[in-house]
Amino acid sequence: TSPIHFEIQLGVDTRVNVSKDNDVIEGAVNLEKRDSETKEALKGATFSLHKESGVVVEEGLKTEANGMIKVRNLKPGKYYFVETKAPVGYHADATPLSFEIVMDQTEVVELVKENTSIKGSVELTKTDSETGEPIKNAIFNVYTSDGEIVRTGRMTDANGKIVVKDLLPGDYY
């Protein structure tokens, strides 16, 4: 909207040439990294940002304590993020996360990428304290450290063993 000044002189019949450059309105993107089950923010995930053509725009982008990566000054075009390193305790997901910055875009593009935690397991062996022989059919419950029941009624097999799988990282008894 700023004026472009020019002058037409009396008696001069040549054309006056003027030009005006427009600045491209650059866009922005926020990427939020979350736990797929708890939806809590995940710090420490690393991403690279690419143009649709595959050209790397930026590498080593890390999520902060709030699980966010903020990228500004993106020209209109199609882009994608690739996770290059998962947060500690999580499976990496290198599936590209695509988005587009359109011409004259004023709103920040909001993206969410979730990670699945690496789950653990525990094996308990119940034995007779005097003979060391396995005890079958003993029943156990598994609790979190704050007393929440995670698994109930787990019975030892003929070898005196119980295996509990798919436990989230944490303390149990």
Short mmCIF file of C-alpha atoms in Angstrom, two decimals:
data_model
loop_
_atom_site.label_atom_id
_atom_site.label_comp_id
_atom_site.label_asym_id
_atom_site.label_seq_id
_atom_site.Cartn_x
_atom_site.Cartn_y
_atom_site.Cartn_z
CA THR A 1 0.00 0.00 0.00
CA SER A 2 2.99 2.35 0.06
CA PRO A 3 2.90 4.85 -2.83
CA ILE A 4 5.19 4.62 -5.84
CA HIS A 5 6.09 8.17 -6.87
CA PHE A 6 6.77 9.12 -10.47
CA GLU A 7 6.60 12.26 -12.62
CA ILE A 8 5.32 12.89 -16.13
CA GLN A 9 7.11 15.87 -17.64
CA LEU A 10 5.48 18.28 -20.02
CA GLY A 11 6.51 17.67 -23.59
CA VAL A 12 8.24 14.36 -22.94
CA ASP A 13 6.54 11.45 -24.71
CA THR A 14 8.68 8.60 -23.42
CA ARG A 15 7.18 6.13 -21.04
CA VAL A 16 8.18 6.29 -17.40
CA ASN A 17 9.00 2.86 -15.99
CA VAL A 18 8.40 2.12 -12.33
CA SER A 19 8.61 -1.10 -10.38
CA LYS A 20 7.53 -2.36 -7.00
CA ASP A 21 8.84 -5.43 -5.22
CA ASN A 22 6.50 -7.29 -2.91
CA ASP A 23 7.82 -9.17 0.08
CA VAL A 24 6.56 -12.72 0.39
CA ILE A 25 4.58 -13.26 3.56
CA GLU A 26 6.39 -16.09 5.26
CA GLY A 27 4.60 -18.76 7.24
CA ALA A 28 5.28 -20.68 10.41
CA VAL A 29 4.73 -24.18 11.78
CA ASN A 30 4.52 -25.61 15.29
CA LEU A 31 5.17 -29.32 15.77
CA GLU A 32 4.03 -30.84 19.05
CA LYS A 33 5.44 -34.21 20.12
CA ARG A 34 3.28 -36.32 22.46
CA ASP A 35 3.07 -39.74 24.06
CA SER A 36 0.50 -41.79 22.12
CA GLU A 37 -1.18 -43.11 25.28
CA THR A 38 -0.88 -40.39 27.91
CA LYS A 39 -0.83 -37.45 25.45
CA GLU A 40 1.92 -35.86 27.56
CA ALA A 41 4.50 -33.62 25.86
CA LEU A 42 7.76 -35.33 24.92
CA LYS A 43 11.10 -33.55 25.19
CA GLY A 44 14.15 -34.62 23.22
CA ALA A 45 12.73 -35.82 19.90
CA THR A 46 14.89 -34.70 16.96
CA PHE A 47 13.54 -33.83 13.51
CA SER A 48 14.73 -32.63 10.14
CA LEU A 49 12.61 -30.34 7.97
CA HIS A 50 12.50 -30.89 4.20
CA LYS A 51 10.96 -29.23 1.17
CA GLU A 52 8.62 -31.50 -0.79
CA SER A 53 11.46 -32.02 -3.30
CA GLY A 54 13.56 -33.61 -0.52
CA VAL A 55 15.91 -30.66 -0.04
CA VAL A 56 16.79 -30.32 3.65
CA VAL A 57 15.67 -26.98 5.07
CA GLU A 58 16.88 -27.54 8.63
CA GLU A 59 18.32 -30.42 10.67
CA GLY A 60 18.68 -31.12 14.38
CA LEU A 61 15.38 -29.55 15.43
CA LYS A 62 14.70 -30.76 19.01
CA THR A 63 11.51 -30.69 20.99
CA GLU A 64 11.70 -28.59 24.14
CA ALA A 65 10.26 -29.43 27.58
CA ASN A 66 6.78 -28.49 26.29
CA GLY A 67 7.19 -30.98 23.40
CA MET A 68 7.27 -28.18 20.80
CA ILE A 69 9.37 -27.26 17.82
CA LYS A 70 8.62 -23.86 16.29
CA VAL A 71 9.87 -22.97 12.81
CA ARG A 72 9.36 -19.49 11.38
CA ASN A 73 10.13 -17.72 8.09
CA LEU A 74 8.98 -20.48 5.73
CA LYS A 75 8.23 -19.42 2.17
CA PRO A 76 5.02 -20.74 0.60
CA GLY A 77 5.40 -24.36 -0.46
CA LYS A 78 5.03 -27.96 0.63
CA TYR A 79 7.21 -29.34 3.41
CA TYR A 80 7.57 -32.36 5.66
CA PHE A 81 9.18 -33.26 8.98
CA VAL A 82 11.06 -36.55 9.54
CA GLU A 83 11.83 -37.80 13.03
CA THR A 84 15.53 -38.62 13.15
CA LYS A 85 15.75 -39.55 16.84
CA ALA A 86 13.02 -40.54 19.27
CA PRO A 87 12.90 -39.38 22.88
CA VAL A 88 14.49 -41.76 25.39
CA GLY A 89 12.14 -44.69 26.06
CA TYR A 90 10.17 -44.35 22.81
CA HIS A 91 10.09 -46.00 19.40
CA ALA A 92 11.22 -43.78 16.52
CA ASP A 93 8.68 -43.03 13.79
CA ALA A 94 10.32 -41.86 10.55
CA THR A 95 6.98 -41.54 8.71
CA PRO A 96 7.06 -38.09 7.06
CA LEU A 97 4.64 -35.52 8.48
CA SER A 98 3.61 -33.23 5.58
CA PHE A 99 2.21 -29.72 5.64
CA GLU A 100 1.87 -26.73 3.34
CA ILE A 101 2.47 -23.01 3.72
CA VAL A 102 0.13 -21.19 1.34
CA MET A 103 0.48 -17.70 -0.13
CA ASP A 104 -0.56 -14.93 2.29
CA GLN A 105 -0.98 -17.40 5.14
CA THR A 106 -1.13 -15.63 8.49
CA GLU A 107 -2.04 -18.54 10.75
CA VAL A 108 0.61 -20.86 12.18
CA VAL A 109 0.31 -24.47 10.95
CA GLU A 110 -0.21 -26.72 13.99
CA LEU A 111 1.02 -30.34 13.76
CA VAL A 112 1.04 -33.21 16.26
CA LYS A 113 3.28 -36.28 16.10
CA GLU A 114 2.86 -39.07 18.65
CA ASN A 115 5.35 -41.69 19.80
CA THR A 116 4.68 -45.08 21.32
CA SER A 117 6.69 -45.82 24.42
CA ILE A 118 8.90 -48.87 24.59
CA LYS A 119 7.09 -51.23 26.91
CA GLY A 120 8.74 -53.65 29.22
CA SER A 121 7.91 -56.97 30.81
CA VAL A 122 8.62 -58.80 34.03
CA GLU A 123 8.98 -62.47 34.87
CA LEU A 124 8.28 -63.64 38.41
CA THR A 125 9.30 -67.07 39.64
CA LYS A 126 7.58 -68.44 42.76
CA THR A 127 9.58 -71.12 44.56
CA ASP A 128 9.46 -73.00 47.83
CA SER A 129 11.98 -71.29 50.14
CA GLU A 130 13.23 -74.61 51.54
CA THR A 131 13.30 -76.89 48.51
CA GLY A 132 13.64 -74.33 45.71
CA GLU A 133 10.92 -76.19 43.82
CA PRO A 134 8.58 -74.06 41.65
CA ILE A 135 5.11 -73.37 43.07
CA LYS A 136 2.28 -73.46 40.57
CA ASN A 137 -1.14 -71.79 40.85
CA ALA A 138 0.05 -68.95 43.10
CA ILE A 139 -1.94 -65.81 42.29
CA PHE A 140 -0.43 -62.32 42.08
CA ASN A 141 -1.55 -58.79 41.25
CA VAL A 142 0.73 -56.13 39.75
CA TYR A 143 0.54 -52.57 41.11
CA THR A 144 2.13 -49.25 40.23
CA SER A 145 4.30 -47.71 42.94
CA ASP A 146 1.37 -45.51 43.98
CA GLY A 147 -0.93 -48.53 44.50
CA GLU A 148 -2.91 -48.58 41.25
CA ILE A 149 -3.74 -52.10 40.05
CA VAL A 150 -2.22 -52.81 36.65
CA ARG A 151 -2.91 -56.58 36.30
CA THR A 152 -4.97 -58.86 38.52
CA GLY A 153 -5.25 -62.58 39.09
CA ARG A 154 -2.02 -63.65 37.40
CA MET A 155 -1.38 -67.32 38.18
CA THR A 156 1.98 -69.08 38.15
CA ASP A 157 2.36 -71.90 35.65
CA ALA A 158 3.79 -75.39 36.24
CA ASN A 159 7.29 -73.86 36.37
CA GLY A 160 6.19 -71.35 39.01
CA LYS A 161 6.43 -68.49 36.50
CA ILE A 162 4.28 -65.51 35.57
CA VAL A 163 5.19 -63.21 32.68
CA VAL A 164 3.56 -59.80 32.51
CA LYS A 165 4.09 -57.90 29.24
CA ASP A 166 3.31 -54.43 27.91
CA LEU A 167 4.23 -52.47 31.02
CA LEU A 168 4.85 -48.75 30.59
CA PRO A 169 8.09 -47.38 32.04
CA GLY A 170 7.72 -46.87 35.79
CA ASP A 171 7.99 -48.49 39.19
CA TYR A 172 5.85 -51.50 40.09
CA TYR A 173 5.39 -54.11 42.80
#
